[in-house]
Short mmCIF file of C-alpha atoms and ligand atoms in Angstrom, two decimals:
data_model
loop_
_atom_site.label_atom_id
_atom_site.label_comp_id
_atom_site.label_asym_id
_atom_site.label_seq_id
_atom_site.Cartn_x
_atom_site.Cartn_y
_atom_site.Cartn_z
CA MET A 4 76.14 84.94 85.83
CA ASN A 5 76.01 86.04 81.93
CA GLU A 6 79.25 85.48 78.80
CA ARG A 7 81.68 88.37 80.74
CA ILE A 8 84.53 87.37 82.39
CA TYR A 9 85.60 89.07 85.23
CA MET A 10 88.27 89.96 86.49
CA ASP A 11 87.83 92.94 88.85
CA TYR A 12 87.14 91.48 91.50
CA ALA A 13 89.70 93.98 93.85
CA SER A 14 87.54 96.57 92.84
CA THR A 15 84.30 95.18 93.89
CA THR A 16 82.42 91.33 94.01
CA PHE A 17 79.19 89.60 93.48
CA LEU A 18 77.13 88.90 96.51
CA ARG A 19 77.42 84.86 97.56
CA ASP A 20 74.19 83.35 97.67
CA GLU A 21 74.71 82.54 101.38
CA VAL A 22 74.81 86.13 102.05
CA ILE A 23 72.08 87.16 99.69
CA ASP A 24 70.05 84.34 102.21
CA THR A 25 70.95 86.08 105.74
CA MET A 26 70.24 89.29 104.31
CA LYS A 27 66.27 88.59 102.76
CA PRO A 28 65.02 88.65 106.55
CA TYR A 29 66.05 91.98 106.97
CA LEU A 30 64.83 92.98 103.79
CA THR A 31 61.75 93.11 103.64
CA GLU A 32 59.52 91.80 107.19
CA CYS A 33 62.48 92.14 110.14
CA PHE A 34 62.72 96.44 109.14
CA GLY A 35 62.19 97.47 112.50
CA ASN A 36 64.14 100.89 113.69
CA PRO A 37 66.53 99.18 116.13
CA SER A 38 66.71 102.33 118.42
CA GLY A 39 62.65 101.84 119.35
CA ILE A 40 61.40 99.73 122.17
CA HIS A 41 59.43 97.30 120.71
CA GLU A 42 59.18 93.90 119.05
CA PHE A 43 60.12 95.74 115.67
CA SER A 44 62.85 96.89 117.15
CA ARG A 45 64.66 94.16 119.02
CA VAL A 46 64.58 92.13 115.94
CA ALA A 47 66.51 94.25 114.62
CA LYS A 48 68.58 95.66 117.23
CA ASN A 49 69.00 91.92 118.23
CA ALA A 50 70.72 91.33 114.43
CA ILE A 51 72.92 93.63 114.89
CA GLU A 52 74.31 92.53 117.60
CA HIS A 53 74.47 88.85 116.67
CA SER A 54 76.44 90.28 114.00
CA ARG A 55 78.46 92.66 115.53
CA GLU A 56 79.46 89.31 118.22
CA ASN A 57 79.79 87.37 115.30
CA ILE A 58 82.05 89.65 113.87
CA ALA A 59 84.17 89.98 117.24
CA ARG A 60 84.45 85.84 117.38
CA VAL A 61 85.62 85.56 113.43
CA LEU A 62 88.29 88.37 114.08
CA ARG A 63 89.26 87.68 117.39
CA CYS A 64 88.41 90.75 119.06
CA GLN A 65 86.09 92.32 121.14
CA ARG A 66 82.36 93.06 120.54
CA LYS A 67 83.06 96.46 122.07
CA GLU A 68 85.84 97.06 119.37
CA VAL A 69 83.82 96.37 116.49
CA PHE A 70 81.72 99.73 115.21
CA PHE A 71 79.60 99.64 111.89
CA THR A 72 80.49 102.53 109.18
CA SER A 73 78.98 103.08 105.55
CA GLY A 74 81.64 101.00 104.57
CA GLY A 75 85.88 101.39 104.25
CA THR A 76 85.73 104.85 103.33
CA GLU A 77 84.16 106.01 105.85
CA SER A 78 86.63 103.54 107.80
CA ASN A 79 89.39 105.27 107.15
CA ASN A 80 87.87 109.43 106.93
CA TRP A 81 86.95 108.14 110.90
CA ALA A 82 90.38 106.69 111.58
CA ILE A 83 92.41 109.13 110.76
CA LYS A 84 90.38 112.29 111.21
CA GLY A 85 88.64 111.36 114.90
CA VAL A 86 92.55 110.08 116.23
CA ALA A 87 94.24 113.39 114.28
CA PHE A 88 91.08 115.52 116.40
CA ALA A 89 91.34 113.52 119.17
CA ASN A 90 95.63 114.31 119.54
CA ARG A 91 95.97 117.40 118.10
CA LYS A 92 97.42 118.94 121.80
CA LYS A 93 100.00 115.77 121.56
CA GLY A 94 100.98 117.21 118.16
CA ASN A 95 100.02 117.43 114.39
CA HIS A 96 102.26 114.94 112.81
CA ILE A 97 100.77 111.71 110.58
CA ILE A 98 103.34 109.58 108.39
CA THR A 99 101.75 107.54 105.68
CA THR A 100 102.47 106.33 102.18
CA LYS A 101 102.67 107.21 98.74
CA ILE A 102 100.56 104.04 97.76
CA GLU A 103 97.72 104.59 99.84
CA HIS A 104 93.83 104.36 99.21
CA HIS A 105 92.26 108.21 98.23
CA SER A 106 90.33 107.92 100.74
CA VAL A 107 93.10 107.74 102.96
CA LEU A 108 95.64 110.58 101.14
CA TYR A 109 92.49 112.94 100.15
CA THR A 110 91.70 112.26 104.24
CA CYS A 111 95.45 113.67 104.66
CA LYS A 112 95.56 116.70 102.38
CA TYR A 113 92.25 117.55 103.90
CA LEU A 114 93.83 117.45 107.58
CA GLU A 115 97.31 119.27 105.78
CA GLN A 116 94.62 122.36 104.84
CA ASN A 117 93.73 122.66 108.98
CA GLY A 118 97.22 122.73 110.65
CA PHE A 119 97.94 118.89 110.46
CA LYS A 120 101.76 118.34 108.88
CA VAL A 121 102.16 114.69 107.16
CA THR A 122 104.69 112.57 105.50
CA TYR A 123 103.80 110.47 102.79
CA LEU A 124 106.86 108.28 102.66
CA ASP A 125 108.42 106.76 99.29
CA VAL A 126 108.20 103.08 98.99
CA ASP A 127 110.32 100.68 97.01
CA SER A 128 110.27 99.22 93.39
CA ASP A 129 108.64 96.81 95.08
CA GLY A 130 105.51 98.99 96.25
CA ILE A 131 106.95 97.73 99.97
CA VAL A 132 107.69 100.90 102.99
CA ASN A 133 111.05 100.58 104.19
CA VAL A 134 110.11 99.96 108.49
CA ASN A 135 113.33 101.95 108.94
CA ASP A 136 111.86 104.78 107.21
CA ILE A 137 108.98 104.62 109.00
CA ASN A 138 110.99 104.77 112.18
CA ASN A 139 113.13 107.41 110.52
CA ALA A 140 110.35 109.80 109.94
CA ILE A 141 108.77 109.73 113.22
CA THR A 142 109.07 112.69 115.23
CA ASP A 143 107.90 113.53 119.07
CA LYS A 144 105.07 115.82 117.29
CA THR A 145 104.14 111.93 115.58
CA ILE A 146 100.24 110.99 116.94
CA LEU A 147 99.69 108.58 113.95
CA VAL A 148 100.75 106.38 111.71
CA SER A 149 98.62 104.71 108.50
CA ILE A 150 99.96 101.77 106.24
CA ALA A 151 97.32 99.97 103.72
CA PHE A 152 97.59 95.82 104.93
CA VAL A 153 97.20 95.31 101.55
CA ASN A 154 98.15 97.84 98.41
CA ASN A 155 94.61 97.65 96.18
CA GLU A 156 96.18 97.51 92.60
CA ILE A 157 99.41 95.50 92.50
CA GLY A 158 98.12 93.31 96.07
CA THR A 159 101.66 94.03 97.77
CA ILE A 160 101.49 92.92 101.87
CA GLN A 161 103.34 95.30 103.86
CA ASP A 162 105.38 94.03 106.94
CA ILE A 163 102.26 94.95 109.41
CA GLU A 164 103.30 93.15 111.94
CA ALA A 165 107.23 94.88 111.96
CA ILE A 166 105.34 98.45 111.60
CA SER A 167 103.42 98.72 114.47
CA GLU A 168 104.82 97.28 116.87
CA LEU A 169 107.62 99.97 115.57
CA CYS A 170 104.19 102.79 116.88
CA HIS A 171 103.66 100.83 119.54
CA ASN A 172 107.32 100.93 121.25
CA LYS A 173 106.48 105.03 120.07
CA ASN A 174 103.61 105.40 122.01
CA ILE A 175 102.18 106.36 118.02
CA ILE A 176 98.95 105.19 117.51
CA PHE A 177 99.02 102.89 114.75
CA HIS A 178 95.73 102.24 111.88
CA THR A 179 95.79 100.00 108.86
CA ASP A 180 93.43 99.96 105.76
CA ALA A 181 93.29 96.26 105.61
CA ILE A 182 90.33 96.35 102.98
CA GLN A 183 92.35 94.18 100.53
CA ALA A 184 93.97 92.19 102.91
CA ILE A 185 90.54 89.84 104.54
CA GLY A 186 89.87 86.88 103.10
CA LYS A 187 93.55 86.54 101.40
CA ILE A 188 95.74 87.19 104.88
CA ASP A 189 94.66 85.94 108.36
CA ILE A 190 94.25 89.01 110.12
CA SER A 191 92.84 87.96 113.61
CA LEU A 192 93.41 91.37 115.65
CA ASP A 193 95.03 88.67 118.70
CA LYS A 194 97.94 88.15 116.29
CA TYR A 195 98.14 91.97 115.75
CA GLU A 196 98.24 93.04 119.24
CA PHE A 197 99.36 96.28 118.77
CA VAL A 198 97.25 97.84 115.53
CA ASN A 199 94.69 100.40 116.92
CA LEU A 200 92.33 100.86 114.54
CA LEU A 201 91.42 98.02 110.98
CA SER A 202 89.08 99.36 108.18
CA ILE A 203 86.90 96.53 106.31
CA SER A 204 84.64 97.08 103.28
CA GLY A 205 82.11 94.69 102.92
CA HIS A 206 81.50 94.76 99.13
CA LYS A 207 85.19 93.35 98.04
CA ILE A 208 84.76 90.74 100.24
CA TYR A 209 81.62 88.91 98.46
CA GLY A 210 79.20 91.66 101.70
CA PRO A 211 76.79 94.40 100.11
CA LYS A 212 78.41 97.82 99.47
CA GLY A 213 77.74 100.77 101.92
CA ILE A 214 78.82 98.55 104.79
CA GLY A 215 81.99 98.18 106.44
CA ILE A 216 83.81 98.29 109.98
CA LEU A 217 86.15 100.42 111.78
CA TYR A 218 87.73 98.23 114.28
CA ILE A 219 88.87 100.34 117.14
CA LYS A 220 90.98 98.60 119.88
CA ASP A 221 89.69 99.41 123.40
CA GLY A 222 91.68 102.21 124.83
CA THR A 223 92.87 103.97 121.45
CA SER A 224 92.02 107.74 121.62
CA ILE A 225 90.01 109.09 118.88
CA ASP A 226 86.84 111.60 118.12
CA ASN A 227 83.11 110.34 117.32
CA TYR A 228 82.73 111.04 113.75
CA ILE A 229 79.05 111.15 113.23
CA HIS A 230 77.06 113.09 115.59
CA GLY A 231 73.73 113.08 116.61
CA GLY A 232 71.43 110.48 117.81
CA SER A 233 73.90 107.73 119.42
CA GLN A 234 73.75 104.75 117.52
CA GLU A 235 77.56 102.96 117.69
CA LYS A 236 77.22 104.03 121.42
CA GLY A 237 77.13 107.78 120.55
CA ARG A 238 80.21 107.03 118.50
CA ARG A 239 79.05 106.70 114.75
CA SER A 240 75.43 108.15 114.85
CA GLY A 241 72.57 107.23 111.90
CA THR A 242 70.02 103.96 111.81
CA GLU A 243 71.71 101.35 110.90
CA ASN A 244 72.02 99.63 107.69
CA VAL A 245 70.80 96.59 109.40
CA TYR A 246 70.68 94.17 106.02
CA GLY A 247 74.20 95.64 105.51
CA ILE A 248 75.27 94.25 108.69
CA VAL A 249 73.54 91.43 109.08
CA GLY A 250 74.99 90.82 104.99
CA LEU A 251 78.58 91.93 106.50
CA SER A 252 78.61 89.20 109.28
CA LYS A 253 77.87 86.30 106.75
CA ALA A 254 80.09 87.42 104.47
CA ILE A 255 83.07 88.19 106.55
CA GLU A 256 82.60 84.59 108.38
CA LEU A 257 82.34 82.59 105.23
CA VAL A 258 85.80 84.67 103.64
CA CYS A 259 87.48 83.85 106.75
CA GLU A 260 86.45 80.12 106.77
CA ASP A 261 88.49 79.57 103.36
CA ILE A 262 91.51 81.27 103.40
CA ASP A 263 93.69 78.42 102.87
CA GLU A 264 92.11 77.12 99.99
CA GLU A 265 90.77 80.15 98.63
CA ASN A 266 94.44 81.02 98.41
CA ARG A 267 95.85 77.79 96.70
CA LYS A 268 93.60 78.08 93.67
CA LEU A 269 93.27 81.29 93.59
CA LYS A 270 97.33 81.79 93.38
CA GLU A 271 97.83 78.58 90.94
CA LEU A 272 95.65 79.96 88.62
CA ARG A 273 97.71 83.81 89.10
CA ASP A 274 101.18 82.54 88.81
CA TYR A 275 98.97 80.71 85.20
CA MET A 276 97.89 83.44 83.90
CA ILE A 277 101.64 85.90 85.19
CA ASP A 278 103.37 83.05 83.74
CA ARG A 279 101.95 82.38 80.30
CA ILE A 280 101.82 87.24 79.85
CA LEU A 281 105.84 87.38 80.61
CA LYS A 282 106.14 84.26 77.54
CA GLU A 283 104.20 84.47 75.33
CA ILE A 284 103.78 88.91 75.30
CA PRO A 285 107.60 90.47 74.35
CA ASN A 286 108.28 93.10 76.86
CA SER A 287 105.80 92.67 79.18
CA ARG A 288 106.53 92.97 83.34
CA ILE A 289 104.51 92.22 86.38
CA ASN A 290 104.02 95.76 88.83
CA GLY A 291 104.91 95.24 92.44
CA SER A 292 106.64 92.55 94.50
CA LEU A 293 105.91 88.76 92.97
CA LYS A 294 107.11 87.34 96.74
CA TYR A 295 105.02 90.10 99.32
CA ARG A 296 102.10 89.52 96.85
CA THR A 297 97.82 88.55 97.09
CA SER A 298 97.03 84.89 95.59
CA ASN A 299 94.29 87.56 93.43
CA ASN A 300 96.42 90.14 92.26
CA ILE A 301 98.54 90.66 88.69
CA ASN A 302 98.91 94.01 87.25
CA VAL A 303 100.94 93.63 84.00
CA CYS A 304 102.97 96.32 82.06
CA PHE A 305 103.13 96.41 78.30
CA GLU A 306 106.04 98.78 77.25
CA GLY A 307 104.69 101.41 74.07
CA ILE A 308 100.72 101.60 74.67
CA LYS A 309 97.96 103.55 77.06
CA ASP A 310 95.77 101.64 78.38
CA GLU A 311 92.13 103.81 77.98
CA GLY A 312 92.76 101.64 74.75
CA ILE A 313 93.30 98.34 75.59
CA LEU A 314 91.08 97.97 78.91
CA LEU A 315 88.23 98.99 76.04
CA ALA A 316 89.45 96.74 73.82
CA LEU A 317 89.34 94.49 76.73
CA ASP A 318 85.68 95.30 77.01
CA LEU A 319 84.69 94.63 73.93
CA LYS A 320 86.37 90.95 74.24
CA GLY A 321 83.80 90.76 76.94
CA ILE A 322 86.56 91.09 79.64
CA CYS A 323 86.86 92.84 82.70
CA ALA A 324 89.86 94.44 83.73
CA SER A 325 91.28 97.71 85.44
CA SER A 326 93.63 100.03 85.41
CA GLY A 327 93.58 100.18 88.98
CA SER A 328 94.36 103.61 88.68
CA SER A 329 91.15 106.18 89.73
CA CYS A 330 89.26 106.46 86.60
CA ASN A 331 86.71 109.43 86.69
CA SER A 332 84.19 109.55 84.10
CA GLY A 333 86.55 108.69 81.11
CA SER A 334 89.11 111.15 81.94
CA VAL A 335 92.12 107.99 83.28
CA ASN A 336 95.22 109.42 85.31
CA SER A 337 98.11 107.51 85.86
CA SER A 338 98.21 105.42 88.48
CA HIS A 339 100.02 107.41 91.16
CA VAL A 340 100.66 103.80 93.25
CA LEU A 341 103.11 102.64 89.37
CA GLN A 342 104.63 106.27 89.56
CA ALA A 343 105.94 105.40 93.17
CA ILE A 344 107.40 102.31 92.50
CA GLY A 345 109.05 103.84 89.44
CA LEU A 346 106.90 104.12 86.58
CA SER A 347 106.66 106.72 83.95
CA SER A 348 103.41 107.91 83.42
CA LEU A 349 103.17 106.06 80.29
CA GLU A 350 104.33 103.28 81.49
CA ALA A 351 101.77 103.24 84.19
CA GLN A 352 99.13 104.35 81.65
CA GLY A 353 100.06 100.87 79.88
CA SER A 354 99.28 98.76 83.10
CA VAL A 355 96.35 96.78 83.23
CA ARG A 356 94.78 95.23 86.88
CA PHE A 357 93.88 91.51 86.42
CA THR A 358 92.49 90.42 89.93
CA LEU A 359 90.66 86.91 90.33
CA GLY A 360 88.46 85.71 92.54
CA LYS A 361 85.84 82.89 92.98
CA ASN A 362 84.51 82.37 89.86
CA SER A 363 87.94 82.61 87.89
CA LYS A 364 88.52 79.73 85.34
CA LYS A 365 91.18 78.56 83.92
CA GLU A 366 88.92 78.36 80.23
CA ASP A 367 88.62 82.25 81.22
CA ALA A 368 92.78 82.49 81.91
CA ASP A 369 93.17 80.83 78.17
CA TYR A 370 90.74 83.23 76.71
CA VAL A 371 92.33 86.56 78.27
CA ILE A 372 95.51 85.71 77.77
CA GLU A 373 94.74 85.30 73.93
CA GLU A 374 92.76 88.26 73.43
CA LEU A 375 94.90 90.57 75.43
CA LYS A 376 98.38 89.08 72.73
CA ASP A 377 95.93 90.39 70.15
CA ILE A 378 94.53 92.86 71.50
CA VAL A 379 98.62 94.62 72.99
CA LYS A 380 100.63 93.64 69.49
CA ARG A 381 97.43 96.20 68.46
CA TYR A 382 97.74 98.95 70.25
CA ARG A 383 101.68 98.79 69.94
CA GLY A 384 100.84 99.59 66.74
C1 PLP B 18 87.72 99.60 97.93
C2 PLP B 18 88.42 99.63 98.74
C3 PLP B 18 88.19 101.23 100.16
C4 PLP B 18 87.40 101.71 99.50
O1 PLP B 18 86.25 100.80 100.37
P1 PLP B 18 84.73 101.75 99.97
O2 PLP B 18 83.95 100.33 100.33
O3 PLP B 18 84.45 101.21 98.72
O4 PLP B 18 84.77 102.88 100.72
C5 PLP B 18 89.66 102.19 100.81
N1 PLP B 18 90.83 101.06 100.44
C6 PLP B 18 90.83 100.06 99.59
C7 PLP B 18 92.79 99.15 99.38
C8 PLP B 18 90.06 99.57 98.54
O5 PLP B 18 90.40 98.38 98.01
#
């Protein structure tokens, strides 16, 4: 790694060495098409099925419930569109929240243009959705509830156990985007028996980009997604991303192995940074619940500034942070998540997300805070 300080782990992570080592043969000599009938194909096919088995073991589900996709965005698209179209005779109502990732929100918007009705629930000022609000929003037309386990901007954790049980009791399919949860929370699926669908992405957990999983609980009513050559039991066609699958399997295994140790380390550093920021930078506050929050997330609002300037100033000092909001070709929109928890558009723009990970160190935190004190003062004029 170079001298830059990376505090943007929620946006993506580097590949772990063990993951690279596992992938290497499949980037070189083991290049066979898994669908063929010769030895090259068998090697590739075995690698996929071995990975599926390993993932099912770690996630505590059945092998046949693990489907490989091109990443978190595709998994969310498949879950939501797949359930919507498979169940449209039963009803056309979907429930989600205002703080979902764009891959959920824009999929819901698309369905609204195609005859579905979507309720976007409010969250409280801590960023938590009230289970009673979900209950009240359910109608006899509701077919799907989709709520992320952990929010990617503010790291807040929802009560997935209670929400999924409510949906189960009402005979409604429940999907959760667990992309920011895995590795921070034990998402063993035998503990979440009422979750029907769960999305995972490789590149948020030190695995490769362009690979993900949709867990589909056996018996869940969902349409096939990509039509073609019948890979993934005909439910998601396309020649498999063999090296991605092998890498993802290793990444999941490793990240689920050391959850406790990793959380202890990250939480200590996170709390150290939060304490110092709140003490040493006046008029700063943390966005989102401190109690129901993952160990790696710091999202802080500095009153009286715009983040575009701060992020660029941090970048000039070698610090990689994020606004947590959608940033397309340099234009920054105020975060829909921060506005949903009650921040004004200006306050949202004056917020910065730091997300910690494997290479984060106390010296980095100290450097970031010293620079931040300076930058915030300057940008407040
Ligand atoms: C990153 C992310 C996604 C998108 O996953 P990709 O693999 O990048 O497509 C979806 N939801 C959440 C919560 C994320 O953090």
